[in-house]
Structures are given as structure tokens and as C-alpha cells.
Amino acid sequence: MEATGSVGEAPGGRRVLVVGGGIAGLGAAQRLCGHSAFPHLRVLEATARAGGRIRSERSFGGVVEVGAHWIHGPSRGNPVFQLAAEYGLLGEKELSEENQLVDTGGHVGLPSVSYASSGARVSLQLVAEMATLFYGLIDQTREFLHAAETPVPSVGEYLKKEIGQHVTGWTEDEETRKLKLAVLNSFFNLECCVSGTHSMDLVALAPFGEYTVLPGLDCTFSKGYQGLTNCMVASLPEDTVVFEKPVKTIHWNGSFQEAAFPGETFPVSVECEDGDRFPVHHVIVTVPLGFLKERLDTFFDPPLPAEKAEAIRKIGFGTNNKIFLEFEEPFWEPDCQLIQLVWDDTSPLEDAAPALQDAWFRKLIGFVVLPAFASVHVLCGFIAGLESEFMETLSDEEVLLCLTQVLRRVTGNPRLPAPKSVLRSRWHSAPYTRGSYSYVAVGSTGGDLDLLAQPLPADGAGAQLQILFAGEATHRTFYSTTHGALLSGWREADRLLSLWAPQLLLVPLHSHGCCLG
């Protein structure tokens, strides 16, 4: 499918354009490619690389994940796990039956060491006690899914109300009680990273239990997550994916023509930033929700129906960033996997909001210790919310200096060598992403995700499936995940197949579409 005015392709067959080369878009393209009903298929990717929010970079002598980090719930029901296994991208341990049967309940493991900002270590027994309390309450928040009404609107308010009641029963001295609250505050910050939100007060309580956790011990790709999307791109016919081709406006419900196909009209014309236009029968939009929120008024012509636009505004979309620090020598123990940071005198029951420039680093939950590359030692810090977005505005030098001071303070070692280098993600600043992933915000429901997934025009009469929507924010139970994104791409491809090639759906499709050669 060439841009306007080009020649070289015979008419006939449905012309399909996928906007966005992340795992949702690539999944849809794989599913459709090679079927005779869709001889003209293109994926337009705004940036110079495929993968979207899956982004692996060679750095520190190895590969680090700037975007998606783990396969969450790597087991038989997870299509990303299955696809990675078929491509031979996982090791024996990741593929083991034992790993697939582990049920974490979606909770992050306990830290190997917990540092307080006073420079003292926090007792891991106390941390474990607070984790049991916190995750027990998180599990309770999932039980309001079918309740007639909820006691409070948000997950955060529910947790705080319950914790407040527990505190009244604590019998320890004042110092220990304050430390317990500070540890709980660290768990709140961690949950903000998991949910991709600034505050758990923004996350709706009623639908929280709709998010589905798959069994399996979360695992990583030793050679990088992007190896998966690279394999997907390689499986498509050459030139299917067009890079550095940002879309400006999707014109729909029209009657567009192309010189190469006299007499044919198309309901959709996709206009790119560079002026090129692609007249098509169907477009599958897989751009991140953050981008849709920002471009809502200009990206669709005519504008989206009011209720779909409202759903886009209401669904939450936050920022979770990573900060990688490289060290000459590790200051942590050899078997250390997770370092927790606890800020003294913080409490989830108090709304302390110091100026971002003075305290952004207090939102940092701590560091995951990455597997050592040769003689290189790397910590990966996680930080969510407005503090995370503020961090993006700082220079590398400012971040490095600040975190050196933080680490010297918490370890109680004023001479701790500074990290050699820093690398970080900036998902909020990324123009075609504008954040990390979605959550169901207060004021929205799982129904809004379904509404976002509905194709246009809504009535479908006589002008079927002009615009289809995929991406993690369109999957009601797996939002925020790569497997949710992949399944959504397959769902929209299947929608087109059921319209134009229903006989193909009677034969089970190979799990990753076609063209695998």
C-alpha cells in the first residue's frame, strides 16, 4: 500500500493499515499477513524502531530493559510467554513446569535489604510483617468487584482506612510505630509503580479486582525483551513496517480515492505528518492511551463519538520510569536481589507533598539488582508519578549527583563511590507515548476499556469496521501488560478475518499468525 499517487499494486483485496509498531500492532499484522483477503497490509511506526513500550538497549556491556521488564505470569495462558518459547528466547529455568506453577498473587517479592534514610538497616522481619499486612489488604481490595457499592471510591483510601484501624492496635513504642508506617509508605510507592499511577488514591476500588493475575514466576529475557518484537517484525514480509512515519490525522466515514485505483473509493484516509496519505478500507489504531489523550482533538476527523472520547479522558494513564546506575564495585551482598528504601517520618496516613525539586527522589522505591555483565554491576531503580515526570526534566548529572547522595545517606557510608554512569527512561516525555501504561481511574470502570476497544462507526451499518482499536488499554482484564496488548492485536485482526474471511477462523490460526517461514 503506497502513498497517494503511486502505482505498482493491483486493485482488489482489502487495504489495511496498522498505526503503531508495538506488540499490539505487530500481533495484528502477523495474524493478517499472507491471507488472500488482505494483500495490502502496512504498519506505520512513528519512531525509528519497532516494539513501542518494549525497548531493550545495549548498555553497560549488556542489555537493559528501558521499557517492559518482565513477562508477568509466564505460563500456558500467557501468549507472550508462548510466543517467546516458540521463538526460543527463554532459558530452561523460565520454561520449567515448576516456574509456571508458582502463584505470586501478583505481589512483588520481599527485599533482600531495607535501608532507612537515617542510615540504619530496617529489620527484614518488620518489613515482612508490614508486607503481610499490606498485601493482605491489597487482596481485600479485589473483593469489591461485584459489591453493590464500595465504602470509598479509591484503592488508596480503602488501604489507608484499614491501616488506620490496625495502627490503633499496635502496642510498640512510638519509634517502632513510626518506622512501620514508613515501611508501609514504601509499599504504597511500590504499588504506584505496579499500577503506573501517581497515587493509589487515583485508582478506582470497585473495578480493581477485574485485573487478572496469571500464574508463573515473572521472568525476563536474557538477551532483551525486544528480541521478541524483532522476531515478529522479521516474520512479516519485507517493507510491511514503515518506520519514522508518524500519523497526523485519521479521516474516516468518507469516500476517498487514489489515482492508482481509478473507480475505487475508500472510507478511510490516513494522513501522515509528512503529507503522505494512505486511503484504506480499515485502520487498526494501536497507539498508547497517553498519546490519544494528548491528540484527542486532532487525531480523528470527524472527531470520535462523545462517549468514546469521554472514556479516553477518564481511563488513567501514568508514568513509571527506571533509573539504571552502573558501579565499579557492588556495595551490596552477592545474593542481594532487591534493595528497599524507607524514608523516615513518612506515612501513608499523612499527605505530605514537599516541592518536587526538593524531594522527588523520596518516591523511589529502591533498586532491583540486575544480573552482573562481566565485571559490570548495575542497579535499576523504579519511580512513578509526578516525581517520575519531574525526574525526566533533570540532567543526567543532576540525577547522578542526587542518587549518589541518597545512597551515601541510606547506607551510612559518606564515602560510598559515586556510580560510574546513569541511564534512564523518560516515558512521559516520549512524544508518541506520553506515559507508561493504563489503570482504571476513579470515575471510570472496566466498561470504559471495552468502550475504547469498540470499532467505528459504532452502528456498523453499511460502513463496517473502518477504525479498530487495540493496545493494552483496550484489554479489560490484562490492561497495562504486554500480553494484554498482544491479545488485543489478535482480537482486532480476528474481527477483520471474521468479516472478510470467516472460513479462515474455522481453522485454528497458528498461535502467532502466519509468515513465520
Short mmCIF file of C-alpha atoms in Angstrom, two decimals:
data_model
loop_
_atom_site.label_atom_id
_atom_site.label_comp_id
_atom_site.label_asym_id
_atom_site.label_seq_id
_atom_site.Cartn_x
_atom_site.Cartn_y
_atom_site.Cartn_z
CA MET A 1 0.00 0.00 0.00
CA GLU A 2 1.90 3.01 -1.27
CA ALA A 3 1.18 6.64 -0.54
CA THR A 4 -1.12 8.67 -2.77
CA GLY A 5 -0.37 8.75 -6.45
CA SER A 6 1.86 5.69 -6.54
CA VAL A 7 1.43 2.74 -8.84
CA GLY A 8 2.51 -0.85 -8.87
CA GLU A 9 -0.23 -2.68 -6.96
CA ALA A 10 -3.24 -4.29 -8.49
CA PRO A 11 -6.62 -3.36 -7.09
CA GLY A 12 -8.66 -5.95 -5.20
CA GLY A 13 -8.47 -7.19 -1.65
CA ARG A 14 -8.91 -5.16 1.48
CA ARG A 15 -6.36 -2.48 2.27
CA VAL A 16 -5.45 -2.50 5.97
CA LEU A 17 -3.21 -0.05 7.79
CA VAL A 18 -1.94 -0.59 11.34
CA VAL A 19 -0.93 2.57 13.21
CA GLY A 20 1.83 1.78 15.74
CA GLY A 21 4.55 -0.88 15.65
CA GLY A 22 4.34 -2.05 19.26
CA ILE A 23 3.42 -5.63 20.19
CA ALA A 24 -0.32 -4.97 19.62
CA GLY A 25 0.25 -3.65 16.09
CA LEU A 26 2.78 -6.35 15.20
CA GLY A 27 0.46 -9.03 16.61
CA ALA A 28 -2.40 -7.80 14.44
CA ALA A 29 -0.14 -7.63 11.36
CA GLN A 30 1.19 -11.17 11.91
CA ARG A 31 -2.34 -12.50 12.21
CA LEU A 32 -3.49 -10.84 8.97
CA CYS A 33 -0.44 -11.14 6.75
CA GLY A 34 -0.47 -13.68 4.00
CA HIS A 35 -4.25 -14.09 3.95
CA SER A 36 -5.60 -13.53 0.45
CA ALA A 37 -8.31 -11.22 1.82
CA PHE A 38 -5.61 -8.74 2.92
CA PRO A 39 -2.96 -8.45 0.20
CA HIS A 40 -2.22 -4.81 1.06
CA LEU A 41 -1.04 -4.51 4.66
CA ARG A 42 1.20 -1.85 6.16
CA VAL A 43 2.28 -0.92 9.68
CA LEU A 44 3.15 2.75 10.18
CA GLU A 45 5.55 3.32 13.10
CA ALA A 46 6.25 6.90 14.23
CA THR A 47 9.76 6.18 15.52
CA ALA A 48 12.88 4.55 14.08
CA ARG A 49 12.30 1.22 15.85
CA ALA A 50 9.56 -1.34 16.42
CA GLY A 51 8.50 -2.55 19.85
CA GLY A 52 6.75 0.51 21.29
CA ARG A 53 6.98 0.29 25.08
CA ILE A 54 9.13 -2.82 24.71
CA ARG A 55 12.60 -1.30 24.39
CA SER A 56 15.89 -3.05 25.09
CA GLU A 57 19.15 -1.11 24.88
CA ARG A 58 22.74 -2.28 24.75
CA SER A 59 24.40 -0.53 27.65
CA PHE A 60 26.89 -1.21 30.47
CA GLY A 61 28.28 -4.10 28.40
CA GLY A 62 24.95 -5.92 28.30
CA VAL A 63 21.25 -5.44 27.56
CA VAL A 64 18.92 -3.43 29.80
CA GLU A 65 15.15 -3.04 29.56
CA VAL A 66 14.21 0.61 29.21
CA GLY A 67 10.57 -0.44 28.80
CA ALA A 68 8.73 -3.68 29.60
CA HIS A 69 10.83 -5.69 32.05
CA TRP A 70 9.15 -9.00 32.91
CA ILE A 71 6.76 -11.47 31.38
CA HIS A 72 4.06 -11.28 34.05
CA GLY A 73 2.58 -14.70 34.75
CA PRO A 74 4.73 -16.78 32.35
CA SER A 75 2.52 -19.84 31.99
CA ARG A 76 0.39 -21.60 29.40
CA GLY A 77 -2.35 -18.95 29.41
CA ASN A 78 0.10 -16.17 28.55
CA PRO A 79 0.51 -15.61 24.78
CA VAL A 80 3.73 -13.58 25.20
CA PHE A 81 5.29 -16.48 27.12
CA GLN A 82 4.12 -18.96 24.46
CA LEU A 83 5.44 -16.82 21.62
CA ALA A 84 8.79 -16.25 23.36
CA ALA A 85 9.07 -20.03 23.93
CA GLU A 86 8.31 -20.78 20.26
CA TYR A 87 10.96 -18.30 19.16
CA GLY A 88 13.49 -19.96 21.51
CA LEU A 89 14.01 -16.77 23.54
CA LEU A 90 13.69 -18.28 27.03
CA GLY A 91 16.00 -20.46 29.08
CA GLU A 92 15.34 -23.81 30.74
CA LYS A 93 14.55 -22.28 34.12
CA GLU A 94 11.98 -19.88 32.66
CA LEU A 95 10.34 -22.72 30.74
CA SER A 96 10.29 -25.15 33.68
CA GLU A 97 6.96 -26.55 34.84
CA GLU A 98 7.95 -25.54 38.36
CA ASN A 99 8.22 -21.83 37.41
CA GLN A 100 4.92 -21.91 35.55
CA LEU A 101 3.06 -23.21 38.61
CA VAL A 102 4.26 -20.55 41.07
CA ASP A 103 1.40 -18.29 42.13
CA THR A 104 2.67 -14.91 43.36
CA GLY A 105 -0.77 -13.33 43.55
CA GLY A 106 0.77 -10.52 41.51
CA HIS A 107 2.79 -9.31 44.51
CA VAL A 108 6.43 -8.27 44.32
CA GLY A 109 8.91 -10.36 46.35
CA LEU A 110 10.37 -9.10 49.61
CA PRO A 111 13.56 -7.01 49.65
CA SER A 112 16.96 -8.57 50.37
CA VAL A 113 17.93 -5.48 52.36
CA SER A 114 15.96 -2.46 53.57
CA TYR A 115 17.71 0.85 54.21
CA ALA A 116 16.17 3.71 56.16
CA SER A 117 17.03 7.31 55.33
CA SER A 118 18.56 7.59 58.81
CA GLY A 119 21.37 5.31 57.61
CA ALA A 120 20.15 2.33 59.66
CA ARG A 121 19.01 -1.01 58.27
CA VAL A 122 15.38 -1.90 58.78
CA SER A 123 14.70 -5.31 60.29
CA LEU A 124 13.60 -7.65 57.48
CA GLN A 125 11.25 -9.28 59.98
CA LEU A 126 9.46 -5.94 60.42
CA VAL A 127 9.41 -5.44 56.62
CA ALA A 128 7.89 -8.93 56.16
CA GLU A 129 5.25 -8.18 58.81
CA MET A 130 4.25 -4.96 57.04
CA ALA A 131 4.27 -6.74 53.64
CA THR A 132 1.86 -9.35 55.01
CA LEU A 133 -0.44 -6.58 56.24
CA PHE A 134 -0.20 -4.53 53.03
CA TYR A 135 -0.66 -7.39 50.56
CA GLY A 136 -3.45 -8.87 52.67
CA LEU A 137 -5.28 -5.55 52.31
CA ILE A 138 -4.47 -5.36 48.57
CA ASP A 139 -6.08 -8.79 48.19
CA GLN A 140 -9.14 -7.49 50.06
CA THR A 141 -9.47 -4.55 47.64
CA ARG A 142 -10.05 -7.05 44.84
CA GLU A 143 -13.18 -8.33 46.56
CA PHE A 144 -15.35 -5.28 45.78
CA LEU A 145 -15.73 -6.19 42.11
CA HIS A 146 -19.32 -7.38 42.42
CA ALA A 147 -20.26 -5.37 45.52
CA ALA A 148 -23.39 -3.21 45.26
CA GLU A 149 -21.33 -0.26 46.49
CA THR A 150 -17.85 0.42 47.84
CA PRO A 151 -17.01 2.03 51.19
CA VAL A 152 -14.71 4.58 49.50
CA PRO A 153 -14.01 5.44 45.82
CA SER A 154 -10.31 4.52 45.62
CA VAL A 155 -7.88 1.72 46.45
CA GLY A 156 -5.67 4.20 48.32
CA GLU A 157 -8.46 5.44 50.59
CA TYR A 158 -9.50 1.88 51.40
CA LEU A 159 -5.93 0.87 52.29
CA LYS A 160 -5.45 3.94 54.47
CA LYS A 161 -8.76 3.44 56.28
CA GLU A 162 -7.87 -0.18 57.09
CA ILE A 163 -4.27 0.66 58.08
CA GLY A 164 -5.58 3.42 60.35
CA GLN A 165 -7.62 0.80 62.21
CA HIS A 166 -4.63 -1.54 62.51
CA VAL A 167 -2.44 1.25 63.90
CA THR A 168 -4.77 1.69 66.88
CA GLY A 169 -3.93 -1.89 67.91
CA TRP A 170 -0.14 -1.51 67.68
CA THR A 171 1.47 -1.76 71.11
CA GLU A 172 5.12 -0.95 70.29
CA ASP A 173 6.95 2.21 71.23
CA GLU A 174 6.39 5.39 69.20
CA GLU A 175 9.64 4.97 67.21
CA THR A 176 8.75 1.45 66.02
CA ARG A 177 5.22 2.51 65.07
CA LYS A 178 6.62 5.39 63.01
CA LEU A 179 9.06 3.00 61.31
CA LYS A 180 6.20 0.60 60.47
CA LEU A 181 4.28 3.44 58.82
CA ALA A 182 7.39 4.49 56.87
CA VAL A 183 7.80 0.90 55.60
CA LEU A 184 4.11 0.84 54.62
CA ASN A 185 4.66 4.12 52.76
CA SER A 186 7.40 2.39 50.75
CA PHE A 187 4.90 -0.35 49.81
CA PHE A 188 2.42 2.33 48.68
CA ASN A 189 5.14 3.78 46.41
CA LEU A 190 5.86 0.30 45.07
CA GLU A 191 2.18 -0.26 44.32
CA CYS A 192 2.15 3.09 42.43
CA CYS A 193 4.92 1.67 40.20
CA VAL A 194 2.97 -1.56 39.66
CA SER A 195 -0.23 0.34 38.80
CA GLY A 196 1.52 3.09 36.82
CA THR A 197 -0.12 5.86 38.84
CA HIS A 198 0.90 8.90 40.87
CA SER A 199 -1.18 7.83 43.86
CA MET A 200 -3.32 4.83 44.78
CA ASP A 201 -6.00 7.44 45.62
CA LEU A 202 -6.44 7.78 41.84
CA VAL A 203 -7.11 4.06 41.29
CA ALA A 204 -10.78 3.03 41.39
CA LEU A 205 -11.66 0.49 44.08
CA ALA A 206 -14.70 -1.25 42.54
CA PRO A 207 -13.05 -2.47 39.30
CA PHE A 208 -9.60 -3.14 40.84
CA GLY A 209 -10.30 -6.88 41.15
CA GLU A 210 -11.03 -7.17 37.44
CA TYR A 211 -7.32 -7.12 36.60
CA THR A 212 -6.36 -10.79 36.23
CA VAL A 213 -3.08 -12.20 37.52
CA LEU A 214 -1.75 -15.25 35.64
CA PRO A 215 0.26 -17.96 37.43
CA GLY A 216 4.01 -18.23 36.91
CA LEU A 217 7.14 -16.68 38.36
CA ASP A 218 7.73 -13.41 36.47
CA CYS A 219 10.72 -13.84 34.19
CA THR A 220 12.98 -11.79 31.93
CA PHE A 221 14.64 -12.24 28.54
CA SER A 222 18.38 -12.81 28.94
CA LYS A 223 19.04 -11.18 25.55
CA GLY A 224 16.37 -8.48 25.81
CA TYR A 225 12.57 -8.27 25.51
CA GLN A 226 12.92 -6.52 22.16
CA GLY A 227 14.20 -9.79 20.71
CA LEU A 228 10.54 -10.84 20.73
CA THR A 229 9.25 -7.88 18.71
CA ASN A 230 12.31 -8.10 16.42
CA CYS A 231 11.31 -11.70 15.63
CA MET A 232 7.76 -10.56 14.93
CA VAL A 233 8.97 -7.87 12.52
CA ALA A 234 11.28 -10.38 10.80
CA SER A 235 8.33 -12.73 10.26
CA LEU A 236 6.44 -10.11 8.23
CA PRO A 237 7.05 -9.61 4.50
CA GLU A 238 9.78 -7.09 3.81
CA ASP A 239 8.73 -3.43 3.95
CA THR A 240 5.47 -4.20 5.80
CA VAL A 241 6.64 -1.93 8.63
CA VAL A 242 7.34 1.66 7.61
CA PHE A 243 9.49 3.49 10.17
CA GLU A 244 9.60 7.18 11.08
CA LYS A 245 6.10 7.64 9.67
CA PRO A 246 4.05 9.45 12.33
CA VAL A 247 0.35 9.76 11.61
CA LYS A 248 -1.24 13.20 11.90
CA THR A 249 -4.96 12.58 11.31
CA ILE A 250 -7.22 9.65 10.53
CA HIS A 251 -10.01 10.81 8.21
CA TRP A 252 -12.93 8.37 8.34
CA ASN A 253 -16.53 7.90 7.27
CA GLY A 254 -15.59 9.42 3.94
CA SER A 255 -15.22 8.49 0.30
CA PHE A 256 -11.55 8.79 -0.64
CA GLN A 257 -9.94 7.98 -3.95
CA GLU A 258 -6.45 7.13 -5.14
CA ALA A 259 -5.04 7.74 -8.61
CA ALA A 260 -3.57 4.21 -8.68
CA PHE A 261 -7.06 2.72 -8.30
CA PRO A 262 -9.47 4.60 -10.58
CA GLY A 263 -13.10 4.00 -9.75
CA GLU A 264 -12.36 2.66 -6.25
CA THR A 265 -13.32 4.57 -3.14
CA PHE A 266 -12.09 4.05 0.41
CA PRO A 267 -13.86 5.00 3.67
CA VAL A 268 -10.64 5.97 5.46
CA SER A 269 -7.67 8.15 4.56
CA VAL A 270 -4.70 8.15 6.94
CA GLU A 271 -2.77 11.43 6.74
CA CYS A 272 0.85 11.41 7.90
CA GLU A 273 2.88 14.25 9.38
CA ASP A 274 4.96 14.39 6.16
CA GLY A 275 1.85 14.91 4.00
CA ASP A 276 1.59 11.36 2.63
CA ARG A 277 -1.92 9.90 2.59
CA PHE A 278 -2.94 6.25 2.65
CA PRO A 279 -6.53 5.54 1.53
CA VAL A 280 -7.64 2.26 3.16
CA HIS A 281 -10.65 0.13 3.99
CA HIS A 282 -9.60 -0.46 7.59
CA VAL A 283 -7.18 1.08 10.08
CA ILE A 284 -6.16 -0.59 13.36
CA VAL A 285 -5.09 2.10 15.85
CA THR A 286 -2.66 0.74 18.47
CA VAL A 287 -1.14 3.99 19.80
CA PRO A 288 -0.69 4.39 23.60
CA LEU A 289 -3.54 5.91 25.59
CA GLY A 290 -1.26 8.80 26.66
CA PHE A 291 -0.86 9.80 23.01
CA LEU A 292 -4.62 9.50 22.41
CA LYS A 293 -5.33 11.72 25.42
CA GLU A 294 -2.98 14.41 24.10
CA ARG A 295 -4.12 14.29 20.45
CA LEU A 296 -7.79 13.56 21.01
CA ASP A 297 -8.97 16.76 19.31
CA THR A 298 -6.85 16.44 16.16
CA PHE A 299 -6.16 12.76 15.56
CA PHE A 300 -9.61 11.82 14.24
CA ASP A 301 -11.68 13.63 11.61
CA PRO A 302 -14.61 13.63 12.21
CA PRO A 303 -13.94 13.58 15.98
CA LEU A 304 -14.62 10.43 17.96
CA PRO A 305 -18.14 9.90 19.31
CA ALA A 306 -18.60 11.71 22.64
CA GLU A 307 -18.77 8.56 24.78
CA LYS A 308 -15.55 7.10 23.35
CA ALA A 309 -13.75 10.44 23.79
CA GLU A 310 -15.03 10.55 27.36
CA ALA A 311 -13.70 7.02 28.03
CA ILE A 312 -10.25 8.11 26.77
CA ARG A 313 -10.31 11.08 29.16
CA LYS A 314 -11.44 9.01 32.15
CA ILE A 315 -9.16 5.95 31.98
CA GLY A 316 -5.97 6.51 33.94
CA PHE A 317 -2.54 6.61 32.29
CA GLY A 318 0.51 7.28 34.48
CA THR A 319 4.29 7.25 34.32
CA ASN A 320 6.64 4.65 35.77
CA ASN A 321 10.32 5.20 34.97
CA LYS A 322 13.58 3.36 35.57
CA ILE A 323 16.95 4.77 36.57
CA PHE A 324 19.95 2.50 35.92
CA LEU A 325 23.14 3.12 37.90
CA GLU A 326 26.45 1.48 36.94
CA PHE A 327 29.03 0.76 39.67
CA GLU A 328 32.68 -0.19 39.53
CA GLU A 329 32.20 -2.45 42.57
CA PRO A 330 28.96 -3.57 44.22
CA PHE A 331 28.28 -2.18 47.71
CA TRP A 332 25.56 -4.83 48.15
CA GLU A 333 25.86 -8.50 49.15
CA PRO A 334 26.43 -11.12 46.39
CA ASP A 335 22.96 -12.70 46.78
CA CYS A 336 21.12 -9.36 47.04
CA GLN A 337 18.23 -9.05 44.56
CA LEU A 338 16.10 -6.13 45.77
CA ILE A 339 17.13 -3.07 47.82
CA GLN A 340 14.27 -1.24 49.54
CA LEU A 341 14.43 2.44 50.51
CA VAL A 342 12.40 3.58 53.51
CA TRP A 343 12.04 7.30 54.22
CA ASP A 344 11.85 8.02 57.94
CA ASP A 345 8.94 10.16 59.10
CA THR A 346 6.82 9.35 56.05
CA SER A 347 3.40 7.77 56.45
CA PRO A 348 0.65 6.76 54.03
CA LEU A 349 -1.79 8.32 56.53
CA GLU A 350 -0.30 11.80 56.07
CA ASP A 351 -0.48 13.81 52.86
CA ALA A 352 2.99 15.31 52.82
CA ALA A 353 3.70 16.96 49.48
CA PRO A 354 7.06 18.73 49.61
CA ALA A 355 8.20 20.59 46.49
CA LEU A 356 9.18 18.17 43.71
CA GLN A 357 12.66 19.65 43.25
CA ASP A 358 13.44 19.04 46.93
CA ALA A 359 12.02 15.59 47.36
CA TRP A 360 11.32 13.82 44.04
CA PHE A 361 13.76 11.03 44.98
CA ARG A 362 11.61 10.06 48.01
CA LYS A 363 9.19 8.37 45.59
CA LEU A 364 11.98 5.97 44.51
CA ILE A 365 11.03 2.53 45.84
CA GLY A 366 14.59 1.20 45.79
CA PHE A 367 16.62 -0.85 43.31
CA VAL A 368 16.49 -4.21 41.58
CA VAL A 369 19.98 -5.71 41.27
CA LEU A 370 20.47 -6.69 37.62
CA PRO A 371 22.43 -9.85 36.78
CA ALA A 372 26.10 -8.80 36.54
CA PHE A 373 27.52 -8.37 33.00
CA ALA A 374 31.17 -9.49 33.06
CA SER A 375 32.68 -7.08 35.60
CA VAL A 376 29.85 -4.53 35.43
CA HIS A 377 27.39 -4.03 38.29
CA VAL A 378 24.05 -2.30 37.67
CA LEU A 379 21.15 -1.28 39.90
CA CYS A 380 17.75 -0.48 38.39
CA GLY A 381 15.63 1.98 40.37
CA PHE A 382 11.86 2.41 39.87
CA ILE A 383 9.91 5.63 40.39
CA ALA A 384 6.32 6.52 39.48
CA GLY A 385 4.02 9.52 39.31
CA LEU A 386 4.64 13.25 39.18
CA GLU A 387 8.04 12.75 40.83
CA SER A 388 8.96 10.42 37.97
CA GLU A 389 7.85 13.02 35.42
CA PHE A 390 9.86 15.70 37.24
CA MET A 391 12.94 13.43 37.15
CA GLU A 392 12.70 13.47 33.34
CA THR A 393 13.30 17.23 33.33
CA LEU A 394 16.65 16.90 35.17
CA SER A 395 20.04 16.33 33.53
CA ASP A 396 21.91 13.03 33.90
CA GLU A 397 24.43 14.84 36.10
CA GLU A 398 21.70 16.10 38.45
CA VAL A 399 20.14 12.64 38.77
CA LEU A 400 23.54 11.00 39.33
CA LEU A 401 24.54 13.54 41.99
CA CYS A 402 21.21 13.29 43.79
CA LEU A 403 21.15 9.48 43.88
CA THR A 404 24.80 9.32 44.99
CA GLN A 405 23.80 11.48 47.98
CA VAL A 406 20.75 9.27 48.63
CA LEU A 407 22.83 6.07 48.59
CA ARG A 408 25.52 7.57 50.86
CA ARG A 409 22.80 8.65 53.26
CA VAL A 410 20.88 5.36 53.44
CA THR A 411 23.96 3.13 53.64
CA GLY A 412 25.53 5.39 56.26
CA ASN A 413 28.72 5.48 54.16
CA PRO A 414 29.61 9.10 53.24
CA ARG A 415 32.49 7.82 51.11
CA LEU A 416 30.47 5.37 49.02
CA PRO A 417 31.89 5.71 45.47
CA ALA A 418 29.57 7.51 43.07
CA PRO A 419 28.07 5.42 40.24
CA LYS A 420 30.14 5.48 37.03
CA SER A 421 27.17 6.27 34.80
CA VAL A 422 23.41 6.61 34.63
CA LEU A 423 20.78 5.64 32.05
CA ARG A 424 17.08 6.27 32.48
CA SER A 425 13.75 6.01 30.75
CA ARG A 426 11.68 9.12 30.00
CA TRP A 427 8.27 7.70 29.05
CA HIS A 428 6.30 10.84 29.85
CA SER A 429 8.46 13.00 27.56
CA ALA A 430 8.33 10.47 24.69
CA PRO A 431 6.08 12.29 22.17
CA TYR A 432 4.33 9.18 20.84
CA THR A 433 3.82 7.55 24.26
CA ARG A 434 3.31 10.26 26.94
CA GLY A 435 3.46 7.89 29.89
CA SER A 436 3.83 4.22 30.72
CA TYR A 437 0.57 2.27 30.95
CA SER A 438 -3.08 2.43 31.88
CA TYR A 439 -5.09 1.84 35.05
CA VAL A 440 -8.79 2.11 35.86
CA ALA A 441 -9.04 5.52 37.49
CA VAL A 442 -11.60 6.80 39.96
CA GLY A 443 -14.59 7.83 37.84
CA SER A 444 -14.00 5.12 35.24
CA THR A 445 -14.83 1.41 35.05
CA GLY A 446 -13.77 -1.66 33.13
CA GLY A 447 -16.61 -0.77 30.77
CA ASP A 448 -14.59 2.24 29.61
CA LEU A 449 -11.80 -0.09 28.43
CA ASP A 450 -14.38 -2.09 26.48
CA LEU A 451 -15.79 1.15 25.08
CA LEU A 452 -12.31 2.19 23.92
CA ALA A 453 -11.98 -1.20 22.19
CA GLN A 454 -15.21 -0.80 20.18
CA PRO A 455 -14.65 -0.25 16.44
CA LEU A 456 -16.08 2.68 14.46
CA PRO A 457 -18.51 3.56 13.07
CA ALA A 458 -20.47 2.45 16.11
CA ASP A 459 -23.63 1.41 14.26
CA GLY A 460 -21.59 -0.66 11.79
CA ALA A 461 -24.40 -0.41 9.24
CA GLY A 462 -23.10 -0.38 5.69
CA ALA A 463 -19.69 1.01 6.67
CA GLN A 464 -18.12 -1.76 8.66
CA LEU A 465 -15.02 -1.66 10.83
CA GLN A 466 -13.36 1.48 9.50
CA ILE A 467 -11.35 2.15 12.67
CA LEU A 468 -10.42 -0.64 15.06
CA PHE A 469 -8.67 -0.10 18.40
CA ALA A 470 -6.01 -2.25 20.08
CA GLY A 471 -3.33 -1.80 22.74
CA GLU A 472 -3.02 -2.65 26.44
CA ALA A 473 -5.59 0.00 27.45
CA THR A 474 -8.27 -1.82 25.42
CA HIS A 475 -7.98 -5.13 27.32
CA ARG A 476 -10.37 -5.24 30.25
CA THR A 477 -8.59 -7.83 32.39
CA PHE A 478 -4.94 -7.61 31.23
CA TYR A 479 -4.55 -3.82 30.83
CA SER A 480 -1.01 -2.49 31.47
CA THR A 481 0.64 -5.73 30.24
CA THR A 482 2.37 -6.89 27.07
CA HIS A 483 0.16 -9.99 26.95
CA GLY A 484 -2.93 -7.77 27.13
CA ALA A 485 -1.54 -5.71 24.24
CA LEU A 486 -0.76 -8.80 22.13
CA LEU A 487 -4.19 -10.33 22.74
CA SER A 488 -5.85 -7.04 21.77
CA GLY A 489 -3.97 -7.00 18.45
CA TRP A 490 -5.08 -10.57 17.73
CA ARG A 491 -8.66 -9.66 18.73
CA GLU A 492 -8.87 -6.86 16.15
CA ALA A 493 -7.23 -8.95 13.43
CA ASP A 494 -9.78 -11.68 14.13
CA ARG A 495 -12.55 -9.10 13.88
CA LEU A 496 -11.44 -8.33 10.32
CA LEU A 497 -10.95 -12.00 9.49
CA SER A 498 -14.48 -12.79 10.67
CA LEU A 499 -15.78 -10.05 8.37
CA TRP A 500 -13.86 -10.90 5.19
CA ALA A 501 -12.53 -14.42 5.64
CA PRO A 502 -14.81 -16.20 8.15
CA GLN A 503 -13.79 -19.58 6.78
CA LEU A 504 -10.22 -18.90 7.98
CA LEU A 505 -11.43 -18.65 11.57
CA LEU A 506 -12.86 -22.17 11.38
CA VAL A 507 -9.28 -23.41 11.09
CA PRO A 508 -7.29 -22.59 14.29
CA LEU A 509 -4.70 -20.00 13.37
CA HIS A 510 -1.11 -20.78 14.23
CA SER A 511 -0.66 -19.02 17.55
CA HIS A 512 1.46 -16.27 16.07
CA GLY A 513 -0.33 -15.81 12.83
CA CYS A 514 1.37 -16.62 9.60
CA CYS A 515 4.52 -15.83 7.65
CA LEU A 516 6.89 -17.43 10.12
CA GLY A 517 8.87 -19.09 7.43
#
